[in-house]
C-alpha positions in Angstrom: -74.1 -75.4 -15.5 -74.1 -72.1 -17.6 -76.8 -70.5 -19.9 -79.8 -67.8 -20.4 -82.5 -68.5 -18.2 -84.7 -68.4 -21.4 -83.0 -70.8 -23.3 -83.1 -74.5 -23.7 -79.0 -74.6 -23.8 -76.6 -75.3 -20.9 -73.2 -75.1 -21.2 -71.5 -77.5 -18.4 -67.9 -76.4 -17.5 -65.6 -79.5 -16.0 -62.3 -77.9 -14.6 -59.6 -80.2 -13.7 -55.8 -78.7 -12.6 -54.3 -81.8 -11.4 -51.2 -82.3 -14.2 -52.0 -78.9 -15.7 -55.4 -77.6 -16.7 -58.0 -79.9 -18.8 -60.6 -77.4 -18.8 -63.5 -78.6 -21.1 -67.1 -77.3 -22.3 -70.1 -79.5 -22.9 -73.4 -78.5 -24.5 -76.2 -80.0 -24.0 -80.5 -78.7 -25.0 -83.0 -79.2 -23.0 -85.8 -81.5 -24.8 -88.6 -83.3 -23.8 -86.4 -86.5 -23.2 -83.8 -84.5 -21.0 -80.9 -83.1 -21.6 -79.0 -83.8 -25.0 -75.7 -83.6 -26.2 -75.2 -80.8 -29.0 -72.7 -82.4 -31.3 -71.8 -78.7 -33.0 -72.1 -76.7 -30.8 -71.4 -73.4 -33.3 -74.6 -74.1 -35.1 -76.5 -73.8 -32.1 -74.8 -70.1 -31.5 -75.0 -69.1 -35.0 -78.6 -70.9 -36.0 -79.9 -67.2 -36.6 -77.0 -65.0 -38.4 -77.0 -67.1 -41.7 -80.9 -65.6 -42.4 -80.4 -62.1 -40.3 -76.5 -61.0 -41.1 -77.0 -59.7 -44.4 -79.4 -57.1 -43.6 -79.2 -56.5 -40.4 -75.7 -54.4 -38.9 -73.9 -54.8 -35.9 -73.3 -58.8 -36.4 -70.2 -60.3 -36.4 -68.5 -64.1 -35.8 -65.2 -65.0 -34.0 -63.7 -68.2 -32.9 -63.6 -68.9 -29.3 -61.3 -71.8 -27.9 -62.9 -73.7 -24.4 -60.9 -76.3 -23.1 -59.6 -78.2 -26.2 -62.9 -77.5 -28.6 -63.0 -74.9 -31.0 -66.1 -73.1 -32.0 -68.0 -69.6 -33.8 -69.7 -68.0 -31.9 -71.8 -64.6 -32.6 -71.3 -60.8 -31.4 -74.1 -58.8 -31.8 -73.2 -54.4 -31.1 -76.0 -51.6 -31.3 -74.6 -48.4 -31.5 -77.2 -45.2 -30.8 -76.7 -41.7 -31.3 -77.8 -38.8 -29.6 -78.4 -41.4 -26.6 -76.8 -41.2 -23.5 -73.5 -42.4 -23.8 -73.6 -45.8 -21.9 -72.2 -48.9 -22.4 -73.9 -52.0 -21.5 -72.7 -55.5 -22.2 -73.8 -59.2 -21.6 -71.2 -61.9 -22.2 -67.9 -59.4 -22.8 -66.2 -58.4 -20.0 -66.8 -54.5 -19.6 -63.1 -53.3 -19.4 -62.5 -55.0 -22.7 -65.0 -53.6 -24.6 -64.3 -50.1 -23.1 -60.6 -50.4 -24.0 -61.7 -51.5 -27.9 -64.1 -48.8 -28.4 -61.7 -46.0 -26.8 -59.2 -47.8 -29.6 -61.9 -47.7 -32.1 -62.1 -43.5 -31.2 -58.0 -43.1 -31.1 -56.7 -45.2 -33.2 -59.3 -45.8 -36.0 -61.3 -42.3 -36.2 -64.7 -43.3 -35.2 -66.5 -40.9 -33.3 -68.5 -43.0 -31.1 -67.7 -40.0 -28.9 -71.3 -39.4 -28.4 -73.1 -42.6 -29.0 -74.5 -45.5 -26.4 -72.9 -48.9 -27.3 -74.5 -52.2 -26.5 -72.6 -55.2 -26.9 -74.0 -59.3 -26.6 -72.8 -62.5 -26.8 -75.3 -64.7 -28.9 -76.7 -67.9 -26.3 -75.3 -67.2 -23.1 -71.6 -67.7 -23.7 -69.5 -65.3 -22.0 -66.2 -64.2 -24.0 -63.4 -64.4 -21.9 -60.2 -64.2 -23.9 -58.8 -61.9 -26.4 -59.7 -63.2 -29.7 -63.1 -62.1 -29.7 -61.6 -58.7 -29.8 -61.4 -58.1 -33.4 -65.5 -59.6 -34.0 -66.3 -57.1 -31.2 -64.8 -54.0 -32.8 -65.5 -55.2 -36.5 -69.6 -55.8 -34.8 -69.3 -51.8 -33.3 -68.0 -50.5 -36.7 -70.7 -52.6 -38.9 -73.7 -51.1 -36.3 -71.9 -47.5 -36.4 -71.4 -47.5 -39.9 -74.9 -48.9 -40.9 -72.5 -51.7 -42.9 -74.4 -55.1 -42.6 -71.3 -57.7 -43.0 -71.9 -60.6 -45.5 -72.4 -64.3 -44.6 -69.5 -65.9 -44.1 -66.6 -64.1 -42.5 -65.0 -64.9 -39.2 -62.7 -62.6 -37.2 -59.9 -64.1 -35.2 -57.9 -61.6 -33.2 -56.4 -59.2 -29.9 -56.6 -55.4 -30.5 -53.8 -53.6 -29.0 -53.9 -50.0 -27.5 -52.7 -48.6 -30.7 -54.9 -50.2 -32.5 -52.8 -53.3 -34.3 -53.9 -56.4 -34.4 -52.1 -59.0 -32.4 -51.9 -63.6 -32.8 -53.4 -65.6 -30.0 -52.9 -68.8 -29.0 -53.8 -72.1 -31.4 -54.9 -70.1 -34.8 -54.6 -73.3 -36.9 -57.4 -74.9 -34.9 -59.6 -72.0 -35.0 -58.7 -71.4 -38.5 -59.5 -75.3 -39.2 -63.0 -75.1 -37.8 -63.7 -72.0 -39.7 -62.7 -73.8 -43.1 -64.7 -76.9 -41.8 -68.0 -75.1 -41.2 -68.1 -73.7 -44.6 -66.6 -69.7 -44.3 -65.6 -67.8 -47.5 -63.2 -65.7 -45.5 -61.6 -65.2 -42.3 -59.3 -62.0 -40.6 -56.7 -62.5 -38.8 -53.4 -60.8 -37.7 -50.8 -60.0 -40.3 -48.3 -61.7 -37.7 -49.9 -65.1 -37.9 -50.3 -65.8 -41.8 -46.9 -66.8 -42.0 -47.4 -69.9 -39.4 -50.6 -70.8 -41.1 -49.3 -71.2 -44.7 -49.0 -75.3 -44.1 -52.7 -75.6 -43.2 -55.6 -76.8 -45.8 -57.7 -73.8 -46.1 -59.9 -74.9 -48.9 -62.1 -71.9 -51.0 -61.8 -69.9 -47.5 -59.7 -66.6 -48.2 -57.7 -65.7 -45.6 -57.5 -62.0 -45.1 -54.3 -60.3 -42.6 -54.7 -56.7 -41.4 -51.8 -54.9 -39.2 -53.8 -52.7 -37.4 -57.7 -51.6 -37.3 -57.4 -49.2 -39.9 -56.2 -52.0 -42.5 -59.2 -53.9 -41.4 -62.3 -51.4 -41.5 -60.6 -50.1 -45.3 -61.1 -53.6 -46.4 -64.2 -55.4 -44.8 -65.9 -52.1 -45.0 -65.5 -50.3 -48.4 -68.3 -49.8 -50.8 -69.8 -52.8 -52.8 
């Protein structure tokens, strides 16, 4: 049983290896009646960012995959100058987000050089794979740049140490919930547009970047 300490939500992990792995997530809240199953479970994670994201920077959404359930879940970066220069994260592993904001330096041009970054994962959830990688840099460049991001856009994708963009595994079901919940528009990796031309994508506009330069010229250029 996983969760803040300060919140009413548990996340309860079954892992099972017998016949391959059928890992699977459950979320449940805390009421007065017990514990009770939350049937979407990216509302809960992303209750506050419809009313905070367009004025406030540093907040971006990915697509996380546990077990067989997709779901959004928030990043949330602060970026302070003149600070010491630490890095402190809760819910992304450290050596990730040290690798994406030495890419963000090399490969993109920011000069977070001489800024403290802090990175969290909204509710508790701890990111463990690689497609949170694009939200986390596209959450550092929104907080550096002062650039709120607008309601409704998702990120889906791996950052490579020169800075492209890479696929990860089942992008039509991520790309599925993010058309189901509503987004107007979604990155992902130039490499995967191809394989997702079959799917039903409804008024969400699906957006493909190379490399992190592609992406911060288009999500961030002036309104």
């Amino acid at each position: 049983m996983e969760g803040e300490k300060c919140s009413s939500h548990r996340l309860l992990r079954s892992v099972k290896n017998r016949f391959g792995s059928t890992d699977e997530l459950g979320v449940f809240e805390m009421s007065q009646s017990g514990l009770q199953a939350v049937s979407n479970p990216s509302e809960m994670f992303l209750s506050e960012q419809q009313s905070d994201s367009e004025f406030l920077a540093g907040l971006a959404v990915t697509v996380i995959m546990d077990g067989s359930r997709a779901f959004l879940i928030e990043i949330q970066a602060l970026c302070v100058a003149g600070s010491s220069v630490s890095r402190q994260v809760n819910g992304v592993q450290a050596g990730r987000a040290e690798m994406i904001i030495s890419v963000l330096i090399k490969q993109a041009g920011l000069k977070l050089q001489e800024n403290g970054v802090f990175l969290n994962v909204v509710s508790g959830v701890s990111l463990s794979e690689t497609a949170g990688d694009l939200a986390v840099a596209a959450a550092i460049c929104s907080s550096f740049l002062e650039f709120p991001l607008p309601v409704g856009i998702a990120f889906i994708g791996e950052i490579g140490l020169g800075g492209e963009i890479r696929t990860v595994p089942r992008m039509d079901k991520r790309i599925n919930t993010v058309v189901k919940l509503g987004y107007k528009k979604c990155i992902i990796p130039k490499s995967a547009e191809t394989s997702l031309s079959a799917l039903d994508l409804g008024d969400t506009e699906i957006v493909a970047c190379r490399n992190l330069k592609e992406m911060i010229n288009i999500v961030f250029r002036k309104r």
